[in-house]
Amino acid sequence: MLSEEDVHSNSYADRTGAVIDRQTFFGDDCDEINLGNEDTPPSKLRLNTSTDTESTSPAVINSIEDHDQYHDNHNDHYAQISPEPVPIKFNIIIREFEKRGDGMNAYIVYKLETEVSGVVGYSKTHYETWRRFSDFLGLHGKIVEKYLSKGIVIPQPPEKSISALTKTKTNSDPAMSREVGIQRARHLERYVSRLVQHPRMRNDCDLRDFLTIDSDLPKAVQTAALSSFGVKKIFKNFQVVFSKMAFHMEEGDRWFEQVQSQIDELDEALRKLYTVTESLVASRREMATSGEQLGKALSMLAACEESTSLSRALSALTDVTESVSTAWGKQAEIDNAKFSEAIYEYIMLISALKDVFGERVRAWQQWQDAQQTLSRKRDQKTKIDLAAGGRNEKSDQLKAEIEETVLRMDQLEQHFGELSKAIREEVARFDTDRKVDMKKILIEYMESMIHTHTEVFR
């Protein structure tokens, strides 16, 4: 077992602090040093801020002309030092989809239109590609394999639904297939948009090929609804749960403890909100259907009414009922597309964020396993040296294994520190995006409600 001194020296909260803390690049000494002076020591070298253009600047600003001259001279100076970055534009829209094949071979393909500028690797500003759902799942598998172990939060694609698969392959009703296609197109558009928003994943070669190659991609494997990949994922989740129970991680970083608690609370609150929004959408759809039925009944009553004035009144009431029914039907679809689905997307993002925290726990467990292995090998070497009265072949072999284990433990410690640092950055980015997105979601919801009530009261 490790001594108290070893345990203290291997405390990841202390060791990762050296990785997480930023270095200070400039000291307190702000004296200007001329680079042309050969006597200046290297440690004191600083850029001389005086330029030829500044010599023409007025010493005292007494007029608008003096201010403009001073402003222009300094603008030129800073423009030469730090030019403005090229603005990045990356918009992805799924405008069309179509059903291809017949029977059990039927599938839906989606047309992705990409507008991009200012991103390395994209030679054109506009791309159009057709992709099927399995292509999205194949892309997700590649992205997870590359970036999850590095602490990057990867958005989750829509789940492969058995009911949607059945409607696509066995249902001959075009309206039913169109409903499935429209809903899935929105989910896929949100998923790809999340990928390109990330500064590291937007330059990924697999994502670039997915968006730019006009031809069909190689068929993705393990994307079936009940594939071996899905079964392995279930077993992996069970393995994570059992490992947490058997090898509990005592969180030594207060920041991570607070963040995980906040994320759990946010997840619970969003799930409750999502349940309410689903109920709201269902109620409005039911109200729209009931209003439509009421309008038909009033229309039949107006047709058989002998009193002309009463018939006209019933006809007017029929028109109002149908208009209100149509307005609430539109509002139900807007609530589903822009409110309920947006909330569900953030629930999936929180799930992806929890996956990153789980990756950190696994990295910590691997580090602790390496420490225990090192302690065990040292004990074995000590026993062998005492029993043999000196070094022998077995002792030399254990010495080499100990050196290898120490190297591996240092690598795992460094990986854990880098992973913790990356997760901090991802959490900060998630929190910033969440505030902007939630504001946008609520504003769009309120604007749609105002528009609907305006139509109802007309």
PDB file of C-alpha atoms in Angstrom, residues 299-443:
ATOM      1  CA  SER A 299     -72.029  23.525 -40.468  1.00  0.00           C
ATOM      2  CA  MET A 300     -74.462  20.605 -40.723  1.00  0.00           C
ATOM      3  CA  LEU A 301     -76.808  22.319 -38.279  1.00  0.00           C
ATOM      4  CA  ALA A 302     -76.695  25.557 -40.287  1.00  0.00           C
ATOM      5  CA  ALA A 303     -77.484  23.675 -43.481  1.00  0.00           C
ATOM      6  CA  CYS A 304     -80.690  22.158 -42.105  1.00  0.00           C
ATOM      7  CA  GLU A 305     -81.862  25.225 -40.190  1.00  0.00           C
ATOM      8  CA  GLU A 306     -85.014  26.783 -41.696  1.00  0.00           C
ATOM      9  CA  SER A 307     -84.519  30.201 -40.080  1.00  0.00           C
ATOM     10  CA  THR A 308     -82.361  32.299 -42.367  1.00  0.00           C
ATOM     11  CA  SER A 309     -81.000  34.572 -39.631  1.00  0.00           C
ATOM     12  CA  LEU A 310     -80.145  31.638 -37.352  1.00  0.00           C
ATOM     13  CA  SER A 311     -78.548  29.762 -40.252  1.00  0.00           C
ATOM     14  CA  ARG A 312     -76.330  32.746 -41.019  1.00  0.00           C
ATOM     15  CA  ALA A 313     -75.331  33.033 -37.368  1.00  0.00           C
ATOM     16  CA  LEU A 314     -74.453  29.333 -37.257  1.00  0.00           C
ATOM     17  CA  SER A 315     -72.435  29.668 -40.462  1.00  0.00           C
ATOM     18  CA  ALA A 316     -70.509  32.616 -39.000  1.00  0.00           C
ATOM     19  CA  LEU A 317     -69.858  30.622 -35.823  1.00  0.00           C
ATOM     20  CA  THR A 318     -68.650  27.744 -37.999  1.00  0.00           C
ATOM     21  CA  ASP A 319     -66.118  29.988 -39.715  1.00  0.00           C
ATOM     22  CA  VAL A 320     -64.843  31.316 -36.397  1.00  0.00           C
ATOM     23  CA  THR A 321     -64.545  27.813 -34.940  1.00  0.00           C
ATOM     24  CA  GLU A 322     -62.636  26.533 -37.952  1.00  0.00           C
ATOM     25  CA  SER A 323     -60.276  29.531 -37.876  1.00  0.00           C
ATOM     26  CA  VAL A 324     -59.561  29.046 -34.182  1.00  0.00           C
ATOM     27  CA  SER A 325     -59.060  25.319 -34.737  1.00  0.00           C
ATOM     28  CA  THR A 326     -56.587  25.984 -37.544  1.00  0.00           C
ATOM     29  CA  ALA A 327     -54.687  28.524 -35.436  1.00  0.00           C
ATOM     30  CA  TRP A 328     -54.302  26.131 -32.501  1.00  0.00           C
ATOM     31  CA  GLY A 329     -53.254  23.337 -34.836  1.00  0.00           C
ATOM     32  CA  LYS A 330     -50.456  25.528 -36.211  1.00  0.00           C
ATOM     33  CA  GLN A 331     -49.472  26.552 -32.687  1.00  0.00           C
ATOM     34  CA  ALA A 332     -49.257  22.891 -31.649  1.00  0.00           C
ATOM     35  CA  GLU A 333     -46.839  22.155 -34.500  1.00  0.00           C
ATOM     36  CA  ILE A 334     -44.748  25.237 -33.665  1.00  0.00           C
ATOM     37  CA  ASP A 335     -44.612  24.244 -29.995  1.00  0.00           C
ATOM     38  CA  ASN A 336     -43.492  20.760 -30.967  1.00  0.00           C
ATOM     39  CA  ALA A 337     -40.833  21.860 -33.477  1.00  0.00           C
ATOM     40  CA  LYS A 338     -39.352  24.905 -31.740  1.00  0.00           C
ATOM     41  CA  PHE A 339     -40.063  24.342 -28.060  1.00  0.00           C
ATOM     42  CA  SER A 340     -40.498  20.694 -27.140  1.00  0.00           C
ATOM     43  CA  GLU A 341     -37.839  19.332 -29.510  1.00  0.00           C
ATOM     44  CA  ALA A 342     -35.391  22.077 -28.503  1.00  0.00           C
ATOM     45  CA  ILE A 343     -35.807  21.160 -24.832  1.00  0.00           C
ATOM     46  CA  TYR A 344     -35.288  17.489 -25.664  1.00  0.00           C
ATOM     47  CA  GLU A 345     -32.111  18.378 -27.574  1.00  0.00           C
ATOM     48  CA  TYR A 346     -30.688  19.969 -24.433  1.00  0.00           C
ATOM     49  CA  ILE A 347     -31.592  16.902 -22.408  1.00  0.00           C
ATOM     50  CA  MET A 348     -29.514  14.876 -24.872  1.00  0.00           C
ATOM     51  CA  LEU A 349     -26.680  17.426 -24.613  1.00  0.00           C
ATOM     52  CA  ILE A 350     -26.666  17.032 -20.841  1.00  0.00           C
ATOM     53  CA  SER A 351     -26.500  13.270 -21.333  1.00  0.00           C
ATOM     54  CA  ALA A 352     -23.462  13.805 -23.581  1.00  0.00           C
ATOM     55  CA  LEU A 353     -21.918  16.037 -20.910  1.00  0.00           C
ATOM     56  CA  LYS A 354     -22.407  13.275 -18.347  1.00  0.00           C
ATOM     57  CA  ASP A 355     -20.634  10.873 -20.710  1.00  0.00           C
ATOM     58  CA  VAL A 356     -17.600  13.166 -20.586  1.00  0.00           C
ATOM     59  CA  PHE A 357     -17.667  13.152 -16.783  1.00  0.00           C
ATOM     60  CA  GLY A 358     -17.884   9.366 -16.925  1.00  0.00           C
ATOM     61  CA  GLU A 359     -14.808   9.352 -19.151  1.00  0.00           C
ATOM     62  CA  ARG A 360     -12.994  11.351 -16.478  1.00  0.00           C
ATOM     63  CA  VAL A 361     -13.964   8.784 -13.835  1.00  0.00           C
ATOM     64  CA  ARG A 362     -12.602   5.976 -16.033  1.00  0.00           C
ATOM     65  CA  ALA A 363      -9.347   7.900 -16.516  1.00  0.00           C
ATOM     66  CA  TRP A 364      -9.051   8.311 -12.740  1.00  0.00           C
ATOM     67  CA  GLN A 365      -9.717   4.601 -12.188  1.00  0.00           C
ATOM     68  CA  GLN A 366      -7.007   3.669 -14.701  1.00  0.00           C
ATOM     69  CA  TRP A 367      -4.598   5.981 -12.901  1.00  0.00           C
ATOM     70  CA  GLN A 368      -5.449   4.427  -9.520  1.00  0.00           C
ATOM     71  CA  ASP A 369      -5.094   0.926 -10.970  1.00  0.00           C
ATOM     72  CA  ALA A 370      -1.613   1.843 -12.188  1.00  0.00           C
ATOM     73  CA  GLN A 371      -0.715   3.134  -8.715  1.00  0.00           C
ATOM     74  CA  GLN A 372      -1.900  -0.079  -7.078  1.00  0.00           C
ATOM     75  CA  THR A 373      -0.029  -2.153  -9.653  1.00  0.00           C
ATOM     76  CA  LEU A 374       3.126  -0.160  -8.939  1.00  0.00           C
ATOM     77  CA  SER A 375       2.752  -0.663  -5.190  1.00  0.00           C
ATOM     78  CA  ARG A 376       2.162  -4.396  -5.647  1.00  0.00           C
ATOM     79  CA  LYS A 377       5.215  -4.837  -7.888  1.00  0.00           C
ATOM     80  CA  ARG A 378       7.411  -2.924  -5.453  1.00  0.00           C
ATOM     81  CA  ASP A 379       6.277  -5.181  -2.617  1.00  0.00           C
ATOM     82  CA  GLN A 380       7.025  -8.254  -4.741  1.00  0.00           C
ATOM     83  CA  LYS A 381      10.500  -6.973  -5.580  1.00  0.00           C
ATOM     84  CA  THR A 382      11.227  -6.233  -1.928  1.00  0.00           C
ATOM     85  CA  LYS A 383      10.186  -9.758  -0.883  1.00  0.00           C
ATOM     86  CA  ILE A 384      12.258 -11.365  -3.645  1.00  0.00           C
ATOM     87  CA  ASP A 385      15.326  -9.284  -2.760  1.00  0.00           C
ATOM     88  CA  LEU A 386      15.012 -10.227   0.914  1.00  0.00           C
ATOM     89  CA  ALA A 387      14.471 -13.916   0.141  1.00  0.00           C
ATOM     90  CA  ALA A 388      17.316 -14.172  -2.370  1.00  0.00           C
ATOM     91  CA  GLY A 389      19.679 -12.033  -0.353  1.00  0.00           C
ATOM     92  CA  GLY A 390      20.377  -9.793  -3.317  1.00  0.00           C
ATOM     93  CA  ARG A 391      19.423  -9.120  -6.894  1.00  0.00           C
ATOM     94  CA  ASN A 392      18.562 -11.948  -9.278  1.00  0.00           C
ATOM     95  CA  GLU A 393      16.918 -12.432 -12.669  1.00  0.00           C
ATOM     96  CA  LYS A 394      13.381 -12.177 -11.271  1.00  0.00           C
ATOM     97  CA  SER A 395      14.293  -9.000  -9.398  1.00  0.00           C
ATOM     98  CA  ASP A 396      15.736  -7.421 -12.536  1.00  0.00           C
ATOM     99  CA  GLN A 397      12.571  -8.312 -14.448  1.00  0.00           C
ATOM    100  CA  LEU A 398      10.414  -6.712 -11.764  1.00  0.00           C
ATOM    101  CA  LYS A 399      12.622  -3.623 -11.822  1.00  0.00           C
ATOM    102  CA  ALA A 400      12.000  -3.219 -15.552  1.00  0.00           C
ATOM    103  CA  GLU A 401       8.259  -3.736 -15.006  1.00  0.00           C
ATOM    104  CA  ILE A 402       8.291  -1.135 -12.226  1.00  0.00           C
ATOM    105  CA  GLU A 403       9.952   1.416 -14.494  1.00  0.00           C
ATOM    106  CA  GLU A 404       7.388   0.690 -17.199  1.00  0.00           C
ATOM    107  CA  THR A 405       4.534   0.997 -14.685  1.00  0.00           C
ATOM    108  CA  VAL A 406       5.898   4.313 -13.389  1.00  0.00           C
ATOM    109  CA  LEU A 407       6.034   5.645 -16.946  1.00  0.00           C
ATOM    110  CA  ARG A 408       2.485   4.471 -17.617  1.00  0.00           C
ATOM    111  CA  MET A 409       1.267   5.973 -14.335  1.00  0.00           C
ATOM    112  CA  ASP A 410       2.801   9.338 -15.245  1.00  0.00           C
ATOM    113  CA  GLN A 411       1.120   9.200 -18.650  1.00  0.00           C
ATOM    114  CA  LEU A 412      -2.248   8.377 -17.063  1.00  0.00           C
ATOM    115  CA  GLU A 413      -1.791  11.196 -14.562  1.00  0.00           C
ATOM    116  CA  GLN A 414      -1.030  13.642 -17.367  1.00  0.00           C
ATOM    117  CA  HIS A 415      -4.028  12.382 -19.354  1.00  0.00           C
ATOM    118  CA  PHE A 416      -6.275  12.850 -16.324  1.00  0.00           C
ATOM    119  CA  GLY A 417      -5.037  16.417 -15.864  1.00  0.00           C
ATOM    120  CA  GLU A 418      -5.504  17.305 -19.525  1.00  0.00           C
ATOM    121  CA  LEU A 419      -8.946  15.680 -19.514  1.00  0.00           C
ATOM    122  CA  SER A 420      -9.981  17.683 -16.448  1.00  0.00           C
ATOM    123  CA  LYS A 421      -8.798  20.896 -18.089  1.00  0.00           C
ATOM    124  CA  ALA A 422     -10.702  20.101 -21.307  1.00  0.00           C
ATOM    125  CA  ILE A 423     -13.877  19.347 -19.348  1.00  0.00           C
ATOM    126  CA  ARG A 424     -13.646  22.710 -17.587  1.00  0.00           C
ATOM    127  CA  GLU A 425     -13.481  24.434 -20.965  1.00  0.00           C
ATOM    128  CA  GLU A 426     -16.383  22.359 -22.313  1.00  0.00           C
ATOM    129  CA  VAL A 427     -18.563  23.152 -19.303  1.00  0.00           C
ATOM    130  CA  ALA A 428     -17.868  26.881 -19.710  1.00  0.00           C
ATOM    131  CA  ARG A 429     -18.727  26.664 -23.403  1.00  0.00           C
ATOM    132  CA  PHE A 430     -21.882  24.653 -22.668  1.00  0.00           C
ATOM    133  CA  ASP A 431     -23.030  27.191 -20.086  1.00  0.00           C
ATOM    134  CA  THR A 432     -22.490  30.118 -22.467  1.00  0.00           C
ATOM    135  CA  ASP A 433     -24.339  28.425 -25.333  1.00  0.00           C
ATOM    136  CA  ARG A 434     -27.150  27.320 -23.030  1.00  0.00           C
ATOM    137  CA  LYS A 435     -27.941  30.874 -21.956  1.00  0.00           C
ATOM    138  CA  VAL A 436     -28.076  32.088 -25.554  1.00  0.00           C
ATOM    139  CA  ASP A 437     -30.122  29.122 -26.779  1.00  0.00           C
ATOM    140  CA  MET A 438     -32.621  29.201 -23.922  1.00  0.00           C
ATOM    141  CA  LYS A 439     -33.214  32.893 -24.465  1.00  0.00           C
ATOM    142  CA  LYS A 440     -33.821  32.266 -28.158  1.00  0.00           C
ATOM    143  CA  ILE A 441     -36.170  29.330 -27.465  1.00  0.00           C
ATOM    144  CA  LEU A 442     -38.317  31.291 -25.015  1.00  0.00           C
ATOM    145  CA  ILE A 443     -38.468  34.403 -27.207  1.00  0.00           C
TER     146      ILE A 443
END
